XYZ file of C-alpha atoms in Angstrom:
493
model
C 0.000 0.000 0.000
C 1.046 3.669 -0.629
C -0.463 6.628 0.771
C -0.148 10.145 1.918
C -0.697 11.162 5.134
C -0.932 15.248 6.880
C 2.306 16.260 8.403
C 2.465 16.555 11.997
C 4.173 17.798 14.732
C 8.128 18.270 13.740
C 8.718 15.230 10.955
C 7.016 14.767 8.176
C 4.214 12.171 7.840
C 4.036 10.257 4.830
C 3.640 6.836 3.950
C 5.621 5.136 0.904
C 4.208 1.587 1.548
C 4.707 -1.731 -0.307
C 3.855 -3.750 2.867
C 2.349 -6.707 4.017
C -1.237 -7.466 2.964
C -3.814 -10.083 3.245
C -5.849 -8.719 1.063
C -6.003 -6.013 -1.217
C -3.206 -4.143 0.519
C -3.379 -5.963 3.567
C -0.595 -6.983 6.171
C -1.061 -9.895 8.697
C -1.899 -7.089 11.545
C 2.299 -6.070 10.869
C 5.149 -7.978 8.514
C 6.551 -5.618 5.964
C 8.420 -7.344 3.378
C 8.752 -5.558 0.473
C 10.628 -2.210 -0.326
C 9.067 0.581 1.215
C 9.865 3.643 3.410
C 6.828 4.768 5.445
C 6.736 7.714 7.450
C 3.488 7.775 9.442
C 3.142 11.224 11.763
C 6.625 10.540 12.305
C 8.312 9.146 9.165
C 12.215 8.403 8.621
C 13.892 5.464 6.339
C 17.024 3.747 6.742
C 19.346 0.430 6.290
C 21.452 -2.576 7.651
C 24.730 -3.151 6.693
C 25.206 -6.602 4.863
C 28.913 -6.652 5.966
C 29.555 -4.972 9.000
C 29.808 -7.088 12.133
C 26.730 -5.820 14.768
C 27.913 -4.597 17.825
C 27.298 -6.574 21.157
C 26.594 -3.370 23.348
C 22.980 -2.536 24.878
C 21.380 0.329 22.505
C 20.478 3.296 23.616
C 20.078 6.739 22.162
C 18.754 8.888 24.735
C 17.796 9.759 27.797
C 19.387 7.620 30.630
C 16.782 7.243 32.786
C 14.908 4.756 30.410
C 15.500 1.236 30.506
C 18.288 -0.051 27.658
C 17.602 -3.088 25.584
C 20.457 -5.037 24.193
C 19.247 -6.359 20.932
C 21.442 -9.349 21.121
C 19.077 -10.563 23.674
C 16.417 -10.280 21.281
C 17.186 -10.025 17.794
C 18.678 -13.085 17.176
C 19.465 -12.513 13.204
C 23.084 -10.936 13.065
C 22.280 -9.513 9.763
C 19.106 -7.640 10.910
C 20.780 -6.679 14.216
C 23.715 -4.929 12.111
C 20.981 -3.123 9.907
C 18.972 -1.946 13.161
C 21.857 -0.462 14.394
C 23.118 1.075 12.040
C 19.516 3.254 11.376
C 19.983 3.556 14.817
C 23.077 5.571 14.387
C 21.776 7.596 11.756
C 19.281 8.992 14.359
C 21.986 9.979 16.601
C 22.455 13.553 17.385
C 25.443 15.172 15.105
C 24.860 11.893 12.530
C 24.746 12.730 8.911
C 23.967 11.294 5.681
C 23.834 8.150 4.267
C 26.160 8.679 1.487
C 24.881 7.637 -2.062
C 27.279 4.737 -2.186
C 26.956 3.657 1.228
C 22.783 3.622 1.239
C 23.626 1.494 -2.423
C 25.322 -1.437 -0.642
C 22.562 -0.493 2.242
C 19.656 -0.647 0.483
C 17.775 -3.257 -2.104
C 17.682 -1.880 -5.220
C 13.594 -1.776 -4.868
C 13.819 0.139 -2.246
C 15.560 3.323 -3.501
C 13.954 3.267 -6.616
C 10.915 3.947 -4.474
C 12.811 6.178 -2.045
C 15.572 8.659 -3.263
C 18.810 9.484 -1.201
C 18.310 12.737 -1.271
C 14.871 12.373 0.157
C 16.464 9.419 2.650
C 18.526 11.880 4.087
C 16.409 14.466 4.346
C 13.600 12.272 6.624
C 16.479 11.147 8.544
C 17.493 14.529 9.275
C 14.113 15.331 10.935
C 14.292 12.419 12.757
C 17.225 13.274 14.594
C 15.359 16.569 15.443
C 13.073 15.042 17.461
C 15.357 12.782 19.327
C 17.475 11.492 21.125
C 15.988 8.079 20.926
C 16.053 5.200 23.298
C 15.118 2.035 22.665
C 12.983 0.948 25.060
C 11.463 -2.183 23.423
C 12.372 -5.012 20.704
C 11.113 -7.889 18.707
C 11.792 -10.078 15.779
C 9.053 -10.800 13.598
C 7.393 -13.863 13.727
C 7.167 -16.076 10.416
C 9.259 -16.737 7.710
C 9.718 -12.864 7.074
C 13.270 -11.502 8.620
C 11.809 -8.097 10.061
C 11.701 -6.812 13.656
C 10.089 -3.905 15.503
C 11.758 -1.681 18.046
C 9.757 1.029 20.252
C 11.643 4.290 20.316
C 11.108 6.834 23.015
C 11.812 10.550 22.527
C 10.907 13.982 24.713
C 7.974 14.230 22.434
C 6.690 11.438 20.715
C 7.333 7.541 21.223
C 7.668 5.875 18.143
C 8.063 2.943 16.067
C 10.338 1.751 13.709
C 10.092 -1.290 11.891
C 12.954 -3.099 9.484
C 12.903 -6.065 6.934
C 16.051 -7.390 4.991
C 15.852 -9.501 2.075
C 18.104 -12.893 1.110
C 21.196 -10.224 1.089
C 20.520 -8.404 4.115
C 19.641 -5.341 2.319
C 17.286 -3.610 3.793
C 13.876 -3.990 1.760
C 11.385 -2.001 4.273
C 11.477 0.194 6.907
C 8.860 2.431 8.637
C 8.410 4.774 11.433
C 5.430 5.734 12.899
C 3.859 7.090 16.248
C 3.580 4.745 19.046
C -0.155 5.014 19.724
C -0.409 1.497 21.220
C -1.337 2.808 24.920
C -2.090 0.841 27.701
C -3.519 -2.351 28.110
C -6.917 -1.980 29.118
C -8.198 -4.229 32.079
C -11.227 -6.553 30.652
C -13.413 -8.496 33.243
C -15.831 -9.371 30.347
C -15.784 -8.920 26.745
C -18.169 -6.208 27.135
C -15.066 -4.402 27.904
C -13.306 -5.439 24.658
C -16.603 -4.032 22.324
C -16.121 -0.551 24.292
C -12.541 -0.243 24.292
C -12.574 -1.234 20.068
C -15.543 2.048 19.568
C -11.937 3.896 20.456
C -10.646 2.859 17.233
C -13.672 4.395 15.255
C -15.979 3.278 12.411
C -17.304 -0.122 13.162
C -16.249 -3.706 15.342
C -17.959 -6.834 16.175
C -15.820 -9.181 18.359
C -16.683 -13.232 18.048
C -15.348 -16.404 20.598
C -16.386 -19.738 20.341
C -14.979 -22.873 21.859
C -13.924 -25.246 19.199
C -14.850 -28.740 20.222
C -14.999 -31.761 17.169
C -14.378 -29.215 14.558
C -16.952 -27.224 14.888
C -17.069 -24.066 17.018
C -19.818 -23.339 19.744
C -20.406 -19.506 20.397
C -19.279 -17.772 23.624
C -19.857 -14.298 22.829
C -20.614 -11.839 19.884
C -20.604 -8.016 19.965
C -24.013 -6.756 21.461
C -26.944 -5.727 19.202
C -25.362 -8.408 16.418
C -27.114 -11.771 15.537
C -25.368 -14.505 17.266
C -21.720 -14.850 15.287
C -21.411 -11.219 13.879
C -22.394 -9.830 10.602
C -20.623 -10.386 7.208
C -17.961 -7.889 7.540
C -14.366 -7.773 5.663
C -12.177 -10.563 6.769
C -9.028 -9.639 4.174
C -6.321 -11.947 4.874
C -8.169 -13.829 6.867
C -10.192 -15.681 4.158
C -6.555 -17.341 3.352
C -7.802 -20.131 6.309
C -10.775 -20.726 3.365
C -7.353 -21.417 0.903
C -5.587 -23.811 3.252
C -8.300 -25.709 4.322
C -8.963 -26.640 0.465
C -5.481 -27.254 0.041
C -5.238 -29.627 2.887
C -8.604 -31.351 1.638
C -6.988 -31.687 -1.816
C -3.887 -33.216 -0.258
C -6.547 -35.561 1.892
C -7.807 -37.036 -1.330
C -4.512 -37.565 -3.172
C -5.138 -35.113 -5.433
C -2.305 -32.644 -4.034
C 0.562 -32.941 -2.048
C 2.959 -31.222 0.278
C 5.908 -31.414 -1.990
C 3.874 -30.648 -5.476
C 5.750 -27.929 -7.098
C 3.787 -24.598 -8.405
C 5.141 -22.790 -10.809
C 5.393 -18.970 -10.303
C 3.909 -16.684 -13.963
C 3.511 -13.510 -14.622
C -0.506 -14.689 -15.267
C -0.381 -15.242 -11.365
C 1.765 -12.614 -10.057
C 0.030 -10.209 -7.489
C 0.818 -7.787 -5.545
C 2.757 -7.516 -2.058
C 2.307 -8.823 1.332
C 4.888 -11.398 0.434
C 8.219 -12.394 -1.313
C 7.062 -14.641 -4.201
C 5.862 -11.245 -6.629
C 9.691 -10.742 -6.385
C 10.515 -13.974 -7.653
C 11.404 -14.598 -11.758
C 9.076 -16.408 -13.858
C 9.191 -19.529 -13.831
C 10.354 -19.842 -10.029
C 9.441 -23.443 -8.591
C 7.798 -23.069 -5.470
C 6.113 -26.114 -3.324
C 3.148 -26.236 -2.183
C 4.109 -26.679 1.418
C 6.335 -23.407 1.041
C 3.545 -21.810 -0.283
C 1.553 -22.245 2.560
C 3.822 -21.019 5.125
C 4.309 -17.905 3.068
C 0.624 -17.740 2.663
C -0.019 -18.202 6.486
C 3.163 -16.006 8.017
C 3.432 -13.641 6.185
C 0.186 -13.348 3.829
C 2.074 -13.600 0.814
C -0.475 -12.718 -1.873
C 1.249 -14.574 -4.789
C 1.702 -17.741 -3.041
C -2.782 -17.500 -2.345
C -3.410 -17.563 -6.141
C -0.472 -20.219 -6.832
C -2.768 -22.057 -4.332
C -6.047 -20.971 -5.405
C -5.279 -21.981 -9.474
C -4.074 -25.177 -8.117
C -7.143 -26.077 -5.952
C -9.763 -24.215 -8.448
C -13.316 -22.815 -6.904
C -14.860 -26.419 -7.259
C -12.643 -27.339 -3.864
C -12.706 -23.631 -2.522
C -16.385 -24.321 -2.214
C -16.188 -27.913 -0.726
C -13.917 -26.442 1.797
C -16.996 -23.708 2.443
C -19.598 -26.033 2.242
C -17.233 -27.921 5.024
C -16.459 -24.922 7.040
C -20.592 -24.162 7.415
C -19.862 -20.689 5.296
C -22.460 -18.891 2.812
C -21.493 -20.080 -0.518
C -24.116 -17.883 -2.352
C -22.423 -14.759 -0.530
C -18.368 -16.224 -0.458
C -18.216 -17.710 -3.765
C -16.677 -17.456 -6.038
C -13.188 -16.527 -3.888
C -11.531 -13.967 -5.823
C -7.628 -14.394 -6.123
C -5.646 -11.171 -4.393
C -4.933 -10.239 -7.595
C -8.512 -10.153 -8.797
C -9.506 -7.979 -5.700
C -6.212 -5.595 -6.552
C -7.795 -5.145 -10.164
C -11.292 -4.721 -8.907
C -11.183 -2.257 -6.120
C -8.559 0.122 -7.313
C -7.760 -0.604 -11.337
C -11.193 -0.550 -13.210
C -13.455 1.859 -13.242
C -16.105 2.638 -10.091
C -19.026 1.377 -12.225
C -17.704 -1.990 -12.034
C -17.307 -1.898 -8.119
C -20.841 -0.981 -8.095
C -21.981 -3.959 -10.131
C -20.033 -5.949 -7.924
C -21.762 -4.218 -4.920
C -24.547 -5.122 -6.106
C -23.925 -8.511 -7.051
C -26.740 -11.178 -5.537
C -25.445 -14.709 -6.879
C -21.769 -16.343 -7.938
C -22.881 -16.392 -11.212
C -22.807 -12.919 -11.479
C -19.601 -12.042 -9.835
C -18.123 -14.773 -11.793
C -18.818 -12.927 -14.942
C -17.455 -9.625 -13.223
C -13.857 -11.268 -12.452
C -13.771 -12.808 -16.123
C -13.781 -9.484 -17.809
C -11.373 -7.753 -15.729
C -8.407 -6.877 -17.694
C -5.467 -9.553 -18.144
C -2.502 -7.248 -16.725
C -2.237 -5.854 -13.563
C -1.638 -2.602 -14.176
C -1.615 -0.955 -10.393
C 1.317 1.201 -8.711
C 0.836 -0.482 -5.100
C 0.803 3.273 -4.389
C -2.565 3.549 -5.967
C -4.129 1.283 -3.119
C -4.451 3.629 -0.512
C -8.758 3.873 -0.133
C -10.798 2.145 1.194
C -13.109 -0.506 -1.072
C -15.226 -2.298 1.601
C -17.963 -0.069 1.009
C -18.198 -1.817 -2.622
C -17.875 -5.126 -0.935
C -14.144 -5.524 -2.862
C -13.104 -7.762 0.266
C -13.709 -11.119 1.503
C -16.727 -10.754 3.535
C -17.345 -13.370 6.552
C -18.583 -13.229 9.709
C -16.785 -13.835 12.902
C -18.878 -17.261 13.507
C -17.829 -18.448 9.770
C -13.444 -17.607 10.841
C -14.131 -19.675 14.312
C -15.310 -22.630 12.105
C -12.367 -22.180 9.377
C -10.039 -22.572 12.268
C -12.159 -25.536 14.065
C -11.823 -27.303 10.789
C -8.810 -26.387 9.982
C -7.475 -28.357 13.419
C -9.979 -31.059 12.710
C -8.150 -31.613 9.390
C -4.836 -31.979 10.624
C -5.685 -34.804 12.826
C -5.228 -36.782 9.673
C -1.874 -37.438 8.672
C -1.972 -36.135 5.647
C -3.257 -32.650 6.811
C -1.101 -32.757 9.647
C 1.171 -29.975 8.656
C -1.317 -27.523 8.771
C -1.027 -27.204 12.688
C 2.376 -26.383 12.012
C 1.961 -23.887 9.258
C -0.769 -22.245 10.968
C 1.543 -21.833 14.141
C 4.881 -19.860 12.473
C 3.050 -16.283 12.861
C 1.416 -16.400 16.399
C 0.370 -13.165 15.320
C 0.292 -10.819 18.905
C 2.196 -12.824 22.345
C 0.954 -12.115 25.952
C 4.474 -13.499 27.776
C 2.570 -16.359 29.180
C 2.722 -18.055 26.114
C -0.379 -20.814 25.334
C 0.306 -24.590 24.961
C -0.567 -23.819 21.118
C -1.733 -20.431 19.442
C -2.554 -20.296 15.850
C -3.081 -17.249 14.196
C -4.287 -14.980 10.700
C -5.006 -11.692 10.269
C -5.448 -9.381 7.287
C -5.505 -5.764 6.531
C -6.515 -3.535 3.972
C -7.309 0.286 3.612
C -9.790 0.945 6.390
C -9.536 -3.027 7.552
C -8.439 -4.791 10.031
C -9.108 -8.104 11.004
C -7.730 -10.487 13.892
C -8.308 -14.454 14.710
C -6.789 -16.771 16.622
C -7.010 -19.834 17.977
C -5.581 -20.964 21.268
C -4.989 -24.104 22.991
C -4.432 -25.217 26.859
C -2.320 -27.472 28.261
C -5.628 -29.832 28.334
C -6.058 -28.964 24.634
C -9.436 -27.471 25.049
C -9.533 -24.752 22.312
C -11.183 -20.992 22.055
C -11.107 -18.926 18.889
C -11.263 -14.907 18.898
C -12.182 -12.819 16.541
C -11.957 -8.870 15.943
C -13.172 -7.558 12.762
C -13.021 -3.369 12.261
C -13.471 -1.844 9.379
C -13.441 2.103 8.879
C -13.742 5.244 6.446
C -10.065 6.030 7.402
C -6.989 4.154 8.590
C -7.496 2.094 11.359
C -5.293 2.467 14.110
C -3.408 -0.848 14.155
C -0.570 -0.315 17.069
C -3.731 0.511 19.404
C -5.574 -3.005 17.514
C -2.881 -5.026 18.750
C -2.778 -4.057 21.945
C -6.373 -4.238 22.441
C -6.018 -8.233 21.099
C -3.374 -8.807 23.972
C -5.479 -7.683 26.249
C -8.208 -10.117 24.667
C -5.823 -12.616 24.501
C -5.319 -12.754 28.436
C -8.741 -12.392 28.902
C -9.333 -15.295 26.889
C -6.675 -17.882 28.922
C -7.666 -16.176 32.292
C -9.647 -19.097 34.845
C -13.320 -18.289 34.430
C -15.368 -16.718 37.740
């Protein structure tokens, strides 16, 4: 995603995005792993070092009164460590540049072509004027993506700064942006959750449900909704609707784990992900796939899996899940939803609006061009209003993922459990015997499920669904779902 935002304060907000999606422009609630240099009410850019050795030393910026973190404690990627501290340097008071060549061995190549040196330095530059930074928080990104976050505290405004490196430890994203993830609010009911998520604006609707023989029996649902929620924009999270066919394909013997798919330019979406990087012609299995899918909601490695499977099993796997097939189907690749919410022309969001049956929104995605022709900066409003999502309701995730774990009790199936584990999506440092987790975003969307396990294996699924006219606060999401998240392992009354 790509967008502009209104400067604020003393640095300049702007947002140069190719990030993580789950859907049309979605991320999985947070990995960035394309090339991109966001500045969001506080913006800034900057690089690791592919070469340099990282320093062992605890990191810390500013004032001395804060408590230092020594990222060798908790970024354990050397590579990403040496990148992370070397941006960190480049926020230090008297610090200058990067020099052309130096941000060139720095930087991928993506990257810069997106964000200039001269404009680098400049950001940079009005970073340092609203230090000096500590670091007063760190964490490496779940997943297969190599990407951590670190909370910066300043005199004025907290921030944070997030980093991915590619295969070369070149720094491919990096974004700054105002720490506006607050306290934890105490819950003793979920009541509490529904009032705390009206902070975020627009509209929320939170689901549970305990998950017992693959099917998932409703705890709660956000007051004044019918029992399970309403069909709302799920984004990413309809990629539990992909896996489940895959692992039913793979059930019957007519896929398998270690079935290569073959990346095209026919197939090729947009980022979240890694594979849209790829050349054509790339071999990719379908195991790999998954994960990518999964962790880090790489969009190219859905519609590999989506061709492979075709709608015929996307709607067995509905049909099994207990979803609306007349409203779900058919499932529109990533790339498909790219093309219709911000590539053709508004009258054909409004015929998809007002779409009744598949057959109708079948014939909508087969006349949509053949190219993608979309600057990922282009995807910056939102499109739920047009129903250009994937619209489920809360009750519909909690069976995906009670079916999902009812699948893998079958052998064949059985690396779904894992695959669905890599990302736990948002920790509460009591970790849970088993947490499984996907979440999507896309402009004005945000969407949250997990499934949790305890040491008896008795399983709960929550669900947060928001979706809004403007950007939804995400920092402030995720702490609001940790809060949830103890709330939901906490010994009931």
């Amino acid at each position: 995603m790509t967008g502009l935002g209104p400067a604020t304060g003393r640095v300049l907000v702007c947002c140069l995005v190719l990030t993580a999606c789950s859907g049309p422009g979605e991320d999985d609630a947070a990995v960035t792993s394309t090339p991109a240099l966001v500045l969001e009410t506080d913006g800034a850019t900057a690089a690791p070092d592919p070469s340099a050795a990282p320093e062992e030393a605890a990191v810390t910026t500013g004032p001395a009164d804060l408590p230092e973190i020594d990222l060798a404690e908790t970024v354990t990627d050397p590579e990403l460590r040496g990148a992370l501290r070397w941006v960190l340097g480049l926020l230090e008071p008297g610090a200058e540049g990067p020099a052309a060549d130096e941000a060139v061995r720095r930087f991928a190549p993506d990257f810069l072509e997106e964000v200039p040196v001269t404009r680098l330095g400049g950001v940079l530059a009005q970073l340092r004027s609203g230090g000096p930074w500590t670091v007063t928080d760190a964490r490496q990104g779940e997943g297969t993506a190599r990407s951590a976050t670190l909370v910066l505290d300043a005199p004025e405004q907290p921030m944070v700064m997030t980093m991915a490196v590619d295969a070369e430890h070149r720094i491919a994203s990096l974004s700054f942006q105002p720490d506006t993830s607050g306290e934890e609010p105490e819950l003793t009911g979920w009541a509490d959750l529904d009032a705390a998520l009206d902070g975020l604006g627009g509209q929320s609707q939170v689901v549970v449900g305990r998950v017992d023989g693959g099917a998932c029996e409703l705890t709660h649902t956000t007051a004044g909704l019918e029992p399970g929620g309403e069909a709302a924009p799920s984004a990413s999270v309809v990629k539990l609707l992909v896996l489940s066919a895959v692992a039913a394909q793979v059930q019957a013997g007519e896929l398998g784990w270690d079935q290569e798919l073959t990346v095209t330019d026919e197939l090729r979406s947009l980022p979240s992900g890694v594979l849209q990087d790829r050349p054509e012609g790339s071999r990719v299995t379908v195991r790999e796939a998954a994960e990518l899918m999964i962790s880090i909601s790489d969009n190219t490695a859905t519609d590999l899996l989506i061709e492979a499977v075709g709608q015929r099993a996307l709607r067995s796997a509905a049909d099994a899940a207990g979803l609306d097939t007349v409203r779900v189907m058919p499932v529109p690749s990533t790339r498909q939803l790219f093309q219709l919410g911000w590539q053709v022309d508004p009258e054909v969001r409004t015929r998809w609006a007002e779409a009744r049956v598949p057959e109708t929104r079948e014939a909508i995605l087969a006349d949509l061009p053949e190219e993608l022709e979309l600057d990922p900066g282009a995807v910056n409003g939102p499109r739920w209003q047009n129903d250009v999502d994937w619209l489920l309701t809360g009750a519909e995730i909690c069976s995906l993922h009670a079916r999902l774990q009812q699948q893998a009790r079958d052998e064949a199936a059985a690396p779904v459990r894992d695959i669905l584990a890599v990302n736990p999506g948002v920790t509460t440092g009591e970790p849970a015997a088993y947490q499984a987790f996907k979440g999507g975003s896309a402009p004005g969307v945000l969407a949250l499920s997990f499934y949790v396990e305890d040491e008896a294996g008795r399983g709960q699924v929550l669900v947060v669904q928001t979706r809004s006219a403007e950007p939804v606060d995400e920092l402030r999401a995720v702490t609001l779902a940790r809060a949830a998240l103890r709330h939901l392992g906490a010994p009931a009354d």
